[in-house]
């Protein structure tokens, strides 16, 4: 999702919205989308919830780590 909407995102490069904190990775598009989209932070909670729902957060990981 970040590659589609974050200005300057590069295909094949790591996700520009991937955040690392407290020993784990987090989706910045869910945590603080305004930061990555150049929008005011007051919409982060609502927008982050919508992005999280679209990504299926909390449903388990289907990442290919092999």
Coordinates of N, CA and C in Angstrom, one line a residue:
X1 N 0.8 -1.2 0.0 CA 0.0 0.0 0.0 C 0.9 1.3 0.0
X2 N 1.9 1.3 0.8 CA 2.8 2.4 0.8 C 3.4 2.8 -0.5
X3 N 3.8 1.7 -1.3 CA 4.4 2.0 -2.6 C 3.5 2.7 -3.5
X4 N 2.2 2.5 -3.3 CA 1.2 3.2 -4.2 C 1.0 4.7 -3.8
X5 N 1.1 5.0 -2.5 CA 0.7 6.3 -2.0 C 1.7 7.2 -1.4
X6 N 2.9 6.6 -1.0 CA 3.9 7.4 -0.4 C 4.8 8.0 -1.4
X7 N 4.9 9.3 -1.4 CA 5.8 10.0 -2.4 C 7.2 9.5 -2.3
X8 N 7.8 9.2 -3.4 CA 9.2 8.8 -3.4 C 9.4 7.3 -3.2
X9 N 8.4 6.5 -3.0 CA 8.6 5.1 -2.8 C 9.1 4.5 -4.1
X10 N 10.1 3.6 -3.9 CA 10.8 3.0 -5.0 C 10.5 1.5 -5.1
X11 N 10.0 1.0 -6.3 CA 9.8 -0.4 -6.5 C 11.1 -1.2 -6.2
X12 N 11.0 -2.3 -5.5 CA 12.1 -3.2 -5.2 C 12.9 -2.7 -4.0
X13 N 12.6 -1.6 -3.4 CA 13.3 -1.1 -2.2 C 12.4 -1.5 -1.0
X14 N 13.0 -1.5 0.2 CA 12.2 -1.7 1.4 C 11.0 -0.7 1.5
X15 N 10.0 -1.1 2.1 CA 8.8 -0.3 2.3 C 9.2 1.0 3.1
X16 N 8.9 2.2 2.5 CA 9.3 3.4 3.2 C 8.5 3.7 4.5
X17 N 7.4 3.0 4.7 CA 6.6 3.2 5.9 C 6.9 2.1 7.0
X18 N 7.9 1.2 6.8 CA 8.2 0.2 7.8 C 8.9 0.8 8.9
X19 N 8.4 0.7 10.1 CA 9.0 1.3 11.3 C 9.5 0.2 12.2
X20 N 10.6 0.4 12.9 CA 11.2 -0.6 13.9 C 11.2 0.1 15.3
X21 N 10.5 -0.6 16.2 CA 10.5 0.0 17.6 C 10.3 -1.2 18.6
X22 N 11.0 -1.1 19.7 CA 10.8 -2.1 20.7 C 11.0 -3.5 20.2
X23 N 12.0 -3.7 19.3 CA 12.4 -5.0 18.8 C 11.5 -5.6 17.8
X24 N 10.6 -4.9 17.3 CA 9.7 -5.4 16.2 C 9.4 -4.4 15.2
X25 N 8.9 -4.9 14.0 CA 8.5 -4.0 12.9 C 7.0 -3.6 13.0
X26 N 6.7 -2.4 12.6 CA 5.3 -1.9 12.6 C 5.1 -1.3 11.2
X27 N 3.8 -1.3 10.8 CA 3.4 -0.6 9.6 C 3.1 0.9 9.9
X28 N 3.9 1.7 9.4 CA 3.8 3.2 9.6 C 2.5 3.7 8.9
X29 N 2.0 3.0 7.9 CA 0.8 3.5 7.3 C -0.4 3.2 8.2
X30 N -0.3 2.3 9.1 CA -1.4 2.1 10.1 C -1.1 3.0 11.3
X31 N 0.1 3.1 11.8 CA 0.4 3.8 13.0 C 0.3 5.3 12.8
X32 N 0.8 5.9 11.7 CA 0.8 7.3 11.5 C 0.9 7.7 10.0
X33 N -0.2 7.4 9.4 CA -0.3 7.6 7.9 C 0.0 9.0 7.5
X34 N -0.4 10.0 8.3 CA -0.3 11.4 7.9 C 1.2 11.7 7.7
X35 N 2.1 11.1 8.5 CA 3.5 11.4 8.3 C 4.0 11.0 7.0
X36 N 3.6 9.8 6.5 CA 4.0 9.3 5.2 C 3.3 9.9 4.0
X37 N 2.1 10.4 4.2 CA 1.3 10.9 3.1 C 1.3 12.4 3.0
X38 N 2.0 13.1 4.0 CA 2.1 14.5 4.0 C 0.8 15.2 4.4
X39 N 0.1 14.5 5.3 CA -1.2 15.0 5.7 C -1.2 15.4 7.2
X40 N -2.1 16.2 7.7 CA -2.1 16.5 9.2 C -2.3 15.3 10.0
X41 N -1.7 15.3 11.2 CA -1.7 14.1 12.1 C -3.1 13.9 12.7
X42 N -4.0 14.9 12.7 CA -5.3 14.8 13.4 C -6.1 13.7 12.7
X43 N -5.8 13.2 11.5 CA -6.6 12.2 10.9 C -6.0 10.8 11.0
X44 N -4.8 10.7 11.7 CA -4.1 9.4 11.8 C -4.9 8.3 12.4
X45 N -5.7 8.5 13.4 CA -6.4 7.4 14.0 C -7.5 6.8 13.1
X46 N -8.2 7.7 12.5 CA -9.3 7.2 11.6 C -8.7 6.6 10.3
X47 N -7.7 7.3 9.7 CA -7.1 6.8 8.5 C -6.3 5.5 8.7
X48 N -5.6 5.5 9.8 CA -4.8 4.3 10.2 C -5.7 3.1 10.3
X49 N -6.9 3.3 10.9 CA -7.8 2.2 11.1 C -8.3 1.7 9.8
X50 N -8.6 2.6 8.9 CA -9.1 2.2 7.5 C -8.0 1.5 6.8
X51 N -6.8 1.9 6.8 CA -5.7 1.3 6.1 C -5.4 -0.1 6.8
X52 N -5.4 -0.2 8.1 CA -5.3 -1.5 8.8 C -6.3 -2.5 8.3
X53 N -7.5 -2.0 8.2 CA -8.6 -2.9 7.8 C -8.4 -3.4 6.3
X54 N -7.9 -2.5 5.5 CA -7.7 -2.8 4.1 C -6.5 -3.8 4.0
X55 N -5.5 -3.7 4.9 CA -4.4 -4.6 4.8 C -4.6 -5.9 5.6
X56 N -5.7 -6.0 6.4 CA -6.0 -7.2 7.1 C -5.1 -7.3 8.4
X57 N -4.7 -6.2 9.0 CA -3.9 -6.3 10.2 C -4.7 -7.0 11.3
X58 N -3.9 -7.8 12.1 CA -4.5 -8.6 13.2 C -5.0 -9.9 12.7
X59 N -4.9 -10.2 11.4 CA -5.5 -11.5 10.9 C -4.4 -12.5 10.7
X60 N -3.1 -12.2 11.1 CA -2.1 -13.2 11.0 C -1.2 -12.8 9.8
X61 N 0.0 -13.3 9.8 CA 1.0 -12.9 8.8 C 1.0 -13.9 7.7
X62 N 1.1 -13.3 6.5 CA 1.2 -14.2 5.3 C 2.4 -13.8 4.5
X63 N 3.4 -13.2 5.2 CA 4.6 -12.7 4.5 C 5.4 -13.9 4.1
X64 N 6.1 -13.9 3.0 CA 7.0 -14.9 2.5 C 8.4 -14.5 3.0
X65 N 8.9 -15.2 4.0 CA 10.2 -14.9 4.6 C 11.2 -16.0 4.2
X66 N 10.9 -16.8 3.3 CA 11.8 -17.9 2.9 C 12.7 -17.5 1.9

